[in-house]
Amino acid sequence: MNSRRDFVKMLGMAGGFALAPALVRSVRAEWGAPFSQSTLFTLGVASGDPRDDSVVLWTRLAPEPLDGGGMGQGAVDVTWKVATDPAMTNVVRIGVKSAQGRNGHAVAVNVEGLQSDTWYYYQFSCLGETSRIGRTRTFPSPGATPSEMRFALVSCQDFEAGYYAAYRDIAMQDLDFVVHVGDYIYEGGVDARVPDPQRRHNGSEIMSVDDYRNRYALYRLDPHLQAAHAAFPFIVTFDDHEVDNNYAGLTPEDQQTAQAFLQRRSNAYQVYAETMPVRPNVHEKKGSINLYRSVNFGDLAEMFVLDTRQYRTNQPCGDGLAFCDGIFDPAATMMGSTQEEWLFRNLRQSRSTWKVMAQQVMMMRWDLGALSQVIPNLPPHFFNVDAWDGYQVARDRVMAFLAAEQIQNAVVLTGDIHSAWAANLKADFTDPSSAIVGAEFVCTSITSTFGDTNAAVVPQTLPSNPHIRFFDGLHRGYSRCTVTPERWRTDFRAVARVPNPFFTVPSPDIAVFDRASFLLRAGQPGLSQIV
Ligand code: FE
Ligand code: CA
């Protein structure tokens, strides 16, 4: 959701930034030295997609990170090594991978043959320089029964909306991994009204491979984001802003031709696959990306990581807050039939205690119709149609599946909306006595703004959506989940508010605290608030 624009436009209220003309700047002098001794490894290191015997290690050679990378077109060998100790003395794996110009000299290595359920340390070297040391881990084997799994759920980290205090806090947590459900970058041009010139976008709206590389580099130069990547493996999926706001399949937000948008989406997917710690084969076919997958943490949890952007049909009735017949179109799809069948088949077969769906946009029903009582000319029911509420037959098919197959302990993890929510998912959301078929936790944004006006309006809609048990639009932050065979706890971590006209996070050093905590008990559907 581009919440500022959509919400405010719909409700006819004041506010929101306008996009200003491009301002290109170089921040290399400010960012280059302090976070790496190296001029090659300016973007740090990352790891991701752990399995019980393997994990993906990532880096990218970029002496000119904001200007195409600076490595030219030639290939360069990069040595990687994995050790069991943080001093990198007990090396258990070592290898060489060629960094290629066509990949922006990014390197992703799927290191195999590792011990299950084990922490490792890793480092790259090239041309006499070494990267920082990263830490990562493998997951417990299938059949193992781990006593606990801890992770952070994050999304929506608009660089222009401020500093990554949330990542500073994440990097200090005792976690097994981080789940990122999208809006890792924002594609828009520089907003000259952003109060802090250190936090403005580089260049205008991004279109080319170089544009996307330079934008990812701007974000990845942030020291707290780098620290979080160096501390934990990430399990990632994208939402819209990694390509274009609220795009659907091959339908762009604005007036771009189909041909131009196809090329742009292809550029965006290529650079996403280059930049994120995902398996090297996700981008085998140019123009598309194989992002949906499942990840097992022993028998404790199976996490289905979904892609609700690439295969969806276009949003009905625009892509803001709206109501029209298209919301109930039985042919509308979020996942596409292949992914949906894969999800249902694997949910049915899963032997894990917790069945987790990590995905982009809100799955719960959120009817804003109550606002028609207080704001003239609004319809009696309306919805955020970029979310599953715009695809209600497809959503209700998931709910009906969970009910009919008696899938136990289903948990949906969501981002996108820049505010924190907890809800019970219902077989029939319009019937308060209908069965609870799962729970949904929506993390707030790392930085992206929601706006205090919106935060004050939403509570008026909640009495008519009784399955929604928690909402907080006033804080940025993330969600921390602690999962055992008996219970699932979600803590909504909040960055303390520093009032300012743009609702930004003005410093990375702001305190982070527990805003609220919710509990699920295995085998007993329904959320309870514990703090
Ligand atoms: Fe967002
Ligand atoms: Ca989004």
Coordinates of C-alpha atoms and ligand atoms in Angstrom, one line a residue:
M1 CA 0.0 0.0 0.0
N2 CA 1.2 3.5 -0.7
S3 CA -0.9 4.3 2.3
R4 CA -0.3 8.0 2.4
R5 CA -1.5 8.6 -1.1
D6 CA -4.3 6.0 -1.5
F7 CA -5.9 6.5 1.9
V8 CA -5.7 10.3 1.9
K9 CA -6.9 10.5 -1.7
M10 CA -9.9 8.3 -0.9
L11 CA -10.9 10.0 2.3
G12 CA -10.3 13.5 0.9
M13 CA -8.0 14.6 3.6
A14 CA -5.0 16.8 3.5
G15 CA -1.4 15.5 3.5
G16 CA 1.0 13.5 1.6
F17 CA 4.3 14.2 -0.1
A18 CA 4.4 15.1 -3.8
L19 CA 7.3 13.7 -5.8
A20 CA 9.9 16.3 -6.7
P21 CA 12.3 16.4 -9.7
A22 CA 15.4 14.2 -9.6
L23 CA 18.4 15.1 -7.5
V24 CA 21.4 12.8 -8.1
R25 CA 24.0 12.8 -5.4
S26 CA 26.9 10.7 -4.4
V27 CA 27.2 9.5 -0.9
R28 CA 30.3 7.3 -1.4
A29 CA 32.5 9.6 0.6
E30 CA 30.2 9.4 3.5
W31 CA 29.4 5.7 3.4
G32 CA 32.4 4.0 1.9
A33 CA 35.0 3.7 4.7
P34 CA 33.3 3.4 8.1
F35 CA 31.5 0.1 7.4
S36 CA 34.1 -1.9 5.6
Q37 CA 37.9 -1.7 5.4
S38 CA 37.4 -2.7 1.8
T39 CA 36.6 -0.7 -1.4
L40 CA 35.1 -3.8 -3.0
F41 CA 32.8 -5.1 -0.4
T42 CA 31.0 -1.8 0.3
L43 CA 27.6 -3.6 0.4
G44 CA 28.5 -6.0 3.1
V45 CA 27.5 -9.7 3.1
A46 CA 24.3 -11.6 3.5
S47 CA 23.0 -15.1 3.8
G48 CA 19.6 -16.7 3.2
D49 CA 17.3 -19.6 2.5
P50 CA 18.8 -22.0 5.0
R51 CA 18.0 -25.7 4.7
D52 CA 19.2 -28.4 7.0
D53 CA 22.4 -29.0 5.0
S54 CA 22.9 -25.7 3.1
V55 CA 22.6 -22.0 3.1
V56 CA 23.1 -19.3 0.5
L57 CA 26.0 -16.8 1.0
W58 CA 25.9 -13.4 -0.8
T59 CA 28.1 -10.5 -1.6
R60 CA 28.6 -8.0 -4.4
L61 CA 31.8 -6.3 -5.6
A62 CA 30.9 -2.6 -5.9
P63 CA 33.6 0.0 -5.5
E64 CA 31.2 2.6 -7.0
P65 CA 27.9 1.3 -5.4
L66 CA 25.8 4.2 -6.4
D67 CA 27.2 4.5 -10.0
G68 CA 26.6 1.1 -11.6
G69 CA 29.1 -0.8 -9.3
G70 CA 32.4 0.3 -10.8
M71 CA 33.7 -3.1 -11.8
G72 CA 33.3 -2.9 -15.5
Q73 CA 32.3 -5.9 -17.6
G74 CA 35.0 -8.4 -16.8
A75 CA 34.9 -11.5 -14.6
V76 CA 36.7 -11.6 -11.2
D77 CA 37.2 -14.6 -9.0
V78 CA 35.9 -14.3 -5.4
T79 CA 36.9 -16.7 -2.7
W80 CA 34.4 -17.6 0.0
K81 CA 35.0 -19.6 3.1
V82 CA 32.8 -21.0 5.9
A83 CA 34.1 -21.6 9.5
T84 CA 32.6 -22.8 12.7
D85 CA 34.1 -19.9 14.8
P86 CA 33.8 -16.1 14.5
A87 CA 37.6 -15.7 14.1
M88 CA 37.4 -17.8 10.9
T89 CA 40.1 -20.2 12.1
N90 CA 38.2 -23.6 11.8
V91 CA 37.3 -23.4 8.1
V92 CA 35.0 -26.2 7.0
R93 CA 34.2 -25.1 3.4
I94 CA 36.1 -23.0 0.9
G95 CA 35.6 -22.2 -2.7
V96 CA 35.9 -19.8 -5.6
K97 CA 33.0 -18.2 -7.6
S98 CA 33.4 -16.0 -10.6
A99 CA 31.7 -12.6 -10.2
Q100 CA 30.4 -11.6 -13.6
G101 CA 29.6 -8.2 -15.2
R102 CA 26.2 -9.4 -16.4
N103 CA 25.2 -10.0 -12.7
G104 CA 26.6 -6.7 -11.5
H105 CA 29.5 -8.7 -9.9
A106 CA 27.1 -10.1 -7.4
V107 CA 28.0 -13.5 -6.0
A108 CA 25.6 -16.0 -4.5
V109 CA 26.9 -19.4 -3.4
N110 CA 24.7 -22.2 -2.2
V111 CA 27.0 -23.9 0.3
E112 CA 26.1 -27.5 0.7
G113 CA 27.2 -30.4 3.0
L114 CA 26.8 -28.5 6.2
Q115 CA 25.7 -29.8 9.6
S116 CA 22.1 -29.3 10.4
D117 CA 20.9 -26.9 13.2
T118 CA 24.4 -25.2 13.4
W119 CA 25.7 -21.6 13.4
Y120 CA 28.4 -20.8 10.9
Y121 CA 30.6 -17.8 10.0
Y122 CA 31.6 -16.7 6.5
Q123 CA 33.7 -14.3 4.7
F124 CA 34.6 -13.4 1.1
S125 CA 37.9 -12.2 -0.4
C126 CA 38.9 -10.8 -3.7
L127 CA 41.9 -8.9 -5.2
G128 CA 43.6 -8.8 -1.8
E129 CA 40.6 -7.5 0.1
T130 CA 38.4 -9.2 2.6
S131 CA 34.7 -8.6 3.4
R132 CA 33.3 -8.3 6.9
I133 CA 32.5 -11.6 8.6
G134 CA 28.9 -12.7 8.5
R135 CA 27.1 -15.2 10.7
T136 CA 24.5 -17.6 9.5
R137 CA 23.0 -21.0 10.4
T138 CA 21.5 -24.2 9.0
F139 CA 18.0 -25.3 10.1
P140 CA 17.1 -28.5 12.0
S141 CA 16.6 -31.6 9.8
P142 CA 13.1 -33.0 8.9
G143 CA 12.1 -35.2 11.7
A144 CA 14.0 -33.2 14.3
T145 CA 11.8 -31.6 17.0
P146 CA 13.5 -28.2 17.9
S147 CA 12.3 -26.7 21.1
E148 CA 12.2 -23.2 19.8
M149 CA 12.4 -21.0 16.7
R150 CA 12.8 -17.2 16.9
F151 CA 12.6 -14.8 14.0
A152 CA 11.9 -11.2 13.1
L153 CA 9.2 -10.3 10.5
V154 CA 9.9 -7.1 8.6
S155 CA 8.7 -5.1 5.6
C156 CA 8.5 -1.6 4.1
Q157 CA 11.8 0.2 4.6
D158 CA 11.4 3.4 2.6
F159 CA 14.9 5.0 2.8
E160 CA 13.3 8.5 2.5
A161 CA 11.1 7.8 5.6
G162 CA 14.1 7.7 7.9
Y163 CA 16.6 5.6 9.7
Y164 CA 16.7 1.9 10.5
A165 CA 16.4 2.0 14.3
A166 CA 14.3 -1.2 13.9
Y167 CA 17.3 -3.0 12.2
R168 CA 19.6 -1.7 14.9
D169 CA 17.3 -3.5 17.4
I170 CA 17.0 -6.6 15.3
A171 CA 20.7 -7.0 15.0
M172 CA 20.9 -7.2 18.8
Q173 CA 18.2 -9.8 19.2
D174 CA 18.7 -13.5 19.7
L175 CA 17.1 -14.8 16.5
D176 CA 17.4 -17.7 14.1
F177 CA 16.5 -15.7 11.0
V178 CA 14.7 -12.7 9.5
V179 CA 11.6 -12.9 7.2
H180 CA 11.3 -10.0 4.8
V181 CA 7.9 -9.8 3.1
G182 CA 8.6 -7.0 0.7
D183 CA 9.1 -3.3 -0.1
Y184 CA 12.8 -3.7 0.5
I185 CA 13.3 -0.7 -1.7
Y186 CA 10.9 2.0 -3.1
E187 CA 11.1 2.8 -6.8
G188 CA 10.1 6.4 -6.7
G189 CA 12.4 9.4 -7.4
V190 CA 13.9 11.7 -4.9
D191 CA 11.5 13.7 -2.7
A192 CA 13.2 17.0 -2.1
R193 CA 10.9 17.6 0.8
V194 CA 12.5 14.8 2.8
P195 CA 13.9 16.8 5.7
D196 CA 17.2 14.9 6.0
P197 CA 19.4 15.2 2.8
Q198 CA 21.3 12.1 3.9
R199 CA 18.1 10.1 3.4
R200 CA 16.9 11.1 0.0
H201 CA 16.6 8.7 -2.9
N202 CA 19.3 8.7 -5.6
G203 CA 17.8 9.7 -8.9
S204 CA 14.4 9.7 -10.5
E205 CA 11.9 6.7 -10.7
I206 CA 14.0 3.6 -11.5
M207 CA 13.6 1.7 -14.8
S208 CA 16.9 0.3 -16.0
V209 CA 19.1 -2.5 -14.5
D210 CA 21.6 0.2 -13.5
D211 CA 18.8 2.2 -11.9
Y212 CA 17.7 -0.8 -9.8
R213 CA 21.3 -1.7 -8.9
N214 CA 22.0 1.9 -7.7
R215 CA 18.8 2.0 -5.7
Y216 CA 19.4 -1.4 -3.9
A217 CA 22.9 -0.2 -3.2
L218 CA 21.7 3.0 -1.6
Y219 CA 19.5 1.0 0.8
R220 CA 22.2 -1.7 1.4
L221 CA 24.8 0.9 2.3
D222 CA 22.8 1.5 5.5
P223 CA 25.0 0.2 8.3
H224 CA 22.1 -1.2 10.4
L225 CA 20.6 -3.0 7.4
Q226 CA 24.1 -4.4 6.7
A227 CA 24.4 -5.4 10.3
A228 CA 21.1 -7.3 10.3
H229 CA 22.1 -9.2 7.2
A230 CA 25.5 -10.0 8.6
A231 CA 23.9 -11.3 11.8
F232 CA 21.2 -13.6 10.5
P233 CA 20.1 -15.5 7.4
F234 CA 17.1 -13.8 5.7
I235 CA 14.1 -15.5 4.0
V236 CA 12.8 -13.0 1.6
T237 CA 9.9 -12.3 -0.8
F238 CA 9.0 -9.1 -2.6
D239 CA 5.9 -7.0 -2.8
D240 CA 5.2 -4.2 -5.3
H241 CA 7.8 -1.5 -4.7
E242 CA 10.7 -3.8 -5.7
V243 CA 9.2 -3.2 -9.2
D244 CA 6.4 -0.5 -9.3
N245 CA 3.8 0.6 -6.8
N246 CA 0.7 -1.6 -6.8
Y247 CA 1.6 -3.4 -10.0
A248 CA -0.3 -6.6 -10.8
G249 CA 1.3 -9.3 -13.0
L250 CA 2.1 -7.3 -16.1
T251 CA -0.1 -4.3 -15.3
P252 CA 1.9 -1.3 -14.2
E253 CA 0.7 1.5 -11.8
D254 CA 1.1 4.3 -14.4
Q255 CA 0.8 4.8 -18.1
Q256 CA 3.6 2.6 -19.3
T257 CA 3.2 0.5 -22.4
A258 CA 3.0 -3.3 -21.9
Q259 CA 6.3 -3.7 -23.7
A260 CA 8.1 -1.1 -21.6
F261 CA 6.7 -2.5 -18.4
L262 CA 7.7 -6.1 -19.3
Q263 CA 11.2 -4.9 -19.8
R264 CA 11.1 -2.9 -16.6
R265 CA 9.7 -5.8 -14.5
S266 CA 12.4 -8.0 -16.1
N267 CA 15.1 -5.5 -15.0
A268 CA 13.6 -5.3 -11.5
Y269 CA 13.4 -9.1 -11.1
Q270 CA 17.0 -9.5 -12.3
V271 CA 18.4 -7.1 -9.8
Y272 CA 16.2 -8.5 -7.0
A273 CA 17.6 -11.9 -7.7
E274 CA 21.2 -10.5 -7.9
T275 CA 20.9 -8.5 -4.7
M276 CA 19.0 -10.7 -2.3
P277 CA 20.4 -13.9 -0.7
V278 CA 18.3 -16.3 -2.7
R279 CA 19.2 -19.5 -4.5
P280 CA 21.1 -18.7 -7.7
N281 CA 18.6 -20.6 -9.8
V282 CA 15.5 -18.4 -9.0
H283 CA 16.1 -16.3 -12.0
E284 CA 16.8 -18.9 -14.7
K285 CA 14.2 -17.6 -17.1
K286 CA 14.6 -13.9 -18.0
G287 CA 11.5 -11.9 -17.3
S288 CA 10.2 -14.1 -14.5
I289 CA 11.3 -15.3 -11.1
N290 CA 10.7 -18.5 -9.2
L291 CA 10.2 -17.0 -5.7
Y292 CA 7.5 -19.1 -4.0
R293 CA 8.9 -22.0 -2.0
S294 CA 8.7 -23.7 1.4
V295 CA 11.2 -23.8 4.2
N296 CA 11.2 -26.3 7.0
F297 CA 12.4 -25.7 10.5
G298 CA 12.5 -29.4 11.6
D299 CA 9.0 -30.5 12.4
L300 CA 8.3 -27.3 14.3
A301 CA 7.3 -25.2 11.4
E302 CA 7.0 -25.2 7.6
M303 CA 7.0 -21.7 6.1
F304 CA 5.4 -21.2 2.7
V305 CA 6.9 -18.1 1.2
L306 CA 4.4 -16.8 -1.4
D307 CA 4.5 -14.5 -4.4
T308 CA 1.2 -12.6 -4.6
R309 CA 2.5 -10.0 -7.2
Q310 CA 3.8 -11.9 -10.3
Y311 CA 0.8 -14.1 -11.0
R312 CA -2.1 -11.9 -9.8
T313 CA -4.9 -10.6 -12.0
N314 CA -5.3 -6.8 -12.0
Q315 CA -6.9 -5.1 -9.1
P316 CA -10.6 -4.4 -9.4
C317 CA -11.9 -0.8 -9.4
G318 CA -8.5 0.9 -9.4
D319 CA -6.0 0.0 -6.7
G320 CA -6.9 2.1 -3.7
L321 CA -9.8 1.9 -1.2
A322 CA -12.9 1.0 -3.3
F323 CA -16.0 -1.1 -3.9
C324 CA -17.2 -2.7 -7.1
D325 CA -18.4 -6.0 -8.5
G326 CA -14.8 -7.0 -9.5
I327 CA -14.0 -7.6 -5.8
F328 CA -16.2 -10.7 -6.1
D329 CA -14.9 -11.9 -9.5
P330 CA -14.5 -15.7 -9.2
A331 CA -11.8 -15.6 -11.9
A332 CA -9.6 -13.2 -10.0
T333 CA -6.4 -14.7 -8.5
M334 CA -3.7 -13.6 -6.2
M335 CA -1.3 -16.5 -6.5
G336 CA -2.2 -18.0 -9.9
S337 CA -3.5 -21.5 -10.1
T338 CA -0.1 -23.3 -10.2
Q339 CA 1.1 -21.6 -7.0
E340 CA -2.3 -22.1 -5.3
E341 CA -2.4 -25.8 -6.1
W342 CA 1.2 -26.1 -4.9
L343 CA 0.3 -24.4 -1.6
F344 CA -2.9 -26.5 -1.0
R345 CA -1.1 -29.7 -1.9
N346 CA 1.8 -28.9 0.5
L347 CA -0.3 -27.6 3.3
R348 CA -2.3 -30.8 3.2
Q349 CA 0.9 -32.9 3.3
S350 CA 2.8 -30.9 5.9
R351 CA 3.6 -32.7 9.1
S352 CA 4.9 -29.6 10.8
T353 CA 3.2 -28.2 14.0
W354 CA 2.9 -24.7 12.6
K355 CA 2.0 -24.0 9.0
V356 CA 3.1 -20.5 8.1
M357 CA 2.3 -18.5 5.1
A358 CA 4.8 -15.6 4.7
Q359 CA 3.4 -13.2 2.1
Q360 CA 2.8 -9.6 1.1
V361 CA -0.7 -8.1 1.6
M362 CA -3.4 -8.4 4.3
M363 CA -5.4 -11.6 4.0
M364 CA -7.9 -10.8 6.7
R365 CA -11.1 -9.0 5.7
W366 CA -11.1 -5.3 6.6
D367 CA -14.3 -3.6 5.7
L368 CA -14.0 0.2 6.0
G369 CA -17.7 0.7 5.4
A370 CA -18.3 2.0 9.0
L371 CA -16.6 5.3 7.8
S372 CA -19.7 6.0 5.6
Q373 CA -21.4 6.9 8.9
V374 CA -19.0 9.7 9.5
I375 CA -17.7 10.8 6.1
P376 CA -20.2 11.7 3.4
N377 CA -20.4 9.9 0.0
L378 CA -18.6 6.7 1.0
P379 CA -20.2 3.4 0.1
P380 CA -21.6 1.2 2.9
H381 CA -18.8 -1.4 2.3
F382 CA -15.4 -0.8 0.8
F383 CA -12.0 -2.4 0.9
N384 CA -8.3 -2.0 0.2
V385 CA -8.5 -3.7 -3.2
D386 CA -4.7 -4.2 -3.6
A387 CA -4.9 -6.6 -0.7
W388 CA -6.7 -10.0 -0.6
D389 CA -9.9 -8.0 0.0
G390 CA -9.8 -7.1 -3.7
Y391 CA -9.7 -10.8 -4.5
Q392 CA -12.4 -12.1 -2.1
V393 CA -13.3 -15.3 -3.9
A394 CA -9.6 -16.3 -4.0
R395 CA -9.2 -15.4 -0.3
D396 CA -12.2 -17.2 0.8
R397 CA -11.0 -20.3 -1.2
V398 CA -7.9 -20.3 1.1
M399 CA -10.1 -19.9 4.2
A400 CA -12.5 -22.7 3.0
F401 CA -9.5 -25.0 2.3
L402 CA -8.1 -24.5 5.8
A403 CA -11.5 -25.3 7.3
A404 CA -12.4 -28.3 5.1
E405 CA -8.9 -29.9 5.4
Q406 CA -8.8 -29.1 9.1
I407 CA -5.3 -27.6 8.8
Q408 CA -4.1 -27.0 12.3
N409 CA -2.1 -24.0 13.5
A410 CA -2.1 -21.9 10.3
V411 CA -0.4 -18.6 10.7
V412 CA -0.3 -15.9 8.0
L413 CA 2.6 -13.3 8.1
T414 CA 2.1 -10.0 6.3
G415 CA 3.5 -6.6 5.6
D416 CA 2.7 -3.9 3.1
I417 CA 0.3 -1.7 5.1
H418 CA 2.8 0.2 7.4
S419 CA 0.9 -0.6 10.6
A420 CA 0.7 -3.5 13.0
W421 CA -2.3 -5.8 13.1
A422 CA -3.4 -9.1 14.6
A423 CA -6.5 -11.0 13.5
N424 CA -8.3 -14.3 13.7
L425 CA -8.9 -15.7 10.2
K426 CA -12.4 -17.0 9.7
A427 CA -14.1 -19.5 7.5
D428 CA -16.7 -16.8 6.9
F429 CA -15.6 -13.3 8.0
T430 CA -19.2 -12.0 7.8
D431 CA -20.4 -14.5 10.4
P432 CA -19.1 -13.9 13.9
S433 CA -20.0 -17.5 14.9
S434 CA -18.0 -19.0 12.0
A435 CA -14.9 -21.1 12.8
I436 CA -11.5 -19.6 13.3
V437 CA -9.2 -21.2 10.7
G438 CA -5.9 -19.4 11.5
A439 CA -4.3 -16.2 12.7
E440 CA -2.7 -13.3 10.8
F441 CA 0.1 -11.1 12.1
V442 CA 0.9 -8.0 10.1
C443 CA 4.2 -6.3 11.0
T444 CA 4.4 -2.5 10.9
S445 CA 7.0 -0.9 8.6
I446 CA 10.6 -0.5 9.3
T447 CA 10.3 3.1 8.3
S448 CA 7.6 3.7 5.6
T449 CA 4.9 6.1 6.9
F450 CA 1.3 5.5 7.7
G451 CA 0.3 8.9 8.9
D452 CA -1.3 9.9 12.2
T453 CA -4.6 10.9 10.5
N454 CA -4.9 7.4 9.0
A455 CA -3.9 5.9 12.4
A456 CA -6.8 7.8 14.0
V457 CA -9.3 6.8 11.4
V458 CA -8.7 3.0 11.3
P459 CA -10.0 2.4 14.9
Q460 CA -13.5 3.6 13.8
T461 CA -13.6 0.6 11.3
L462 CA -12.7 -2.0 13.9
P463 CA -16.0 -2.7 15.7
S464 CA -17.5 -3.9 12.4
N465 CA -14.5 -6.2 11.9
P466 CA -14.6 -8.1 15.2
H467 CA -12.0 -10.7 14.1
I468 CA -9.4 -7.9 14.1
R469 CA -7.9 -8.0 17.5
F470 CA -5.1 -5.4 17.3
F471 CA -4.2 -2.4 15.3
D472 CA -1.4 0.2 15.8
G473 CA -0.6 2.7 13.1
L474 CA 1.4 5.1 15.3
H475 CA 4.7 3.2 15.4
R476 CA 7.3 1.9 13.0
G477 CA 9.1 -1.3 13.9
Y478 CA 8.8 -5.0 13.3
S479 CA 7.4 -8.2 14.8
R480 CA 9.4 -10.8 16.8
C481 CA 8.0 -14.3 16.8
T482 CA 9.0 -17.0 19.3
V483 CA 7.6 -20.4 18.4
T484 CA 7.6 -23.6 20.4
P485 CA 5.7 -26.9 19.9
E486 CA 3.1 -25.6 22.3
R487 CA 2.7 -21.9 21.6
W488 CA 3.4 -19.1 19.2
R489 CA 4.2 -15.7 20.6
T490 CA 4.3 -12.5 18.5
D491 CA 5.7 -9.3 20.1
F492 CA 5.0 -6.1 18.2
R493 CA 8.2 -4.2 18.5
A494 CA 7.8 -0.4 18.2
V495 CA 10.2 2.4 17.5
A496 CA 9.5 5.2 19.9
R497 CA 7.7 8.1 18.3
V498 CA 9.6 11.3 17.6
P499 CA 6.9 13.7 16.4
N500 CA 7.7 15.5 13.1
P501 CA 5.7 16.7 10.2
F502 CA 6.7 13.9 7.8
F503 CA 6.3 11.0 10.4
T504 CA 9.8 9.9 9.6
V505 CA 12.3 8.0 11.9
P506 CA 14.8 10.9 12.4
S507 CA 17.6 8.8 13.9
P508 CA 18.8 5.2 14.0
D509 CA 19.4 5.4 17.8
I510 CA 15.7 5.7 18.9
A511 CA 14.6 3.2 21.5
V512 CA 12.6 0.2 20.5
F513 CA 10.0 -1.3 22.9
D514 CA 7.4 -4.0 23.1
R515 CA 4.1 -2.4 22.0
A516 CA 1.9 -5.5 22.4
S517 CA 2.2 -9.3 22.6
F518 CA -0.1 -12.0 21.4
L519 CA -0.3 -15.7 22.0
L520 CA -1.5 -18.7 20.0
R521 CA -1.7 -22.2 21.6
A522 CA -1.1 -25.2 19.3
G523 CA -4.4 -27.0 18.6
Q524 CA -6.5 -24.2 20.1
P525 CA -7.6 -21.7 17.4
G526 CA -7.8 -18.0 18.4
L527 CA -5.5 -15.2 19.5
S528 CA -5.1 -14.0 23.0
Q529 CA -3.4 -10.8 24.0
I530 CA -0.8 -11.3 26.8
V531 CA 0.7 -7.8 27.1
Ligands
FE1 FE 5.3 -0.5 1.7
CA2 CA 3.5 -2.7 -0.8

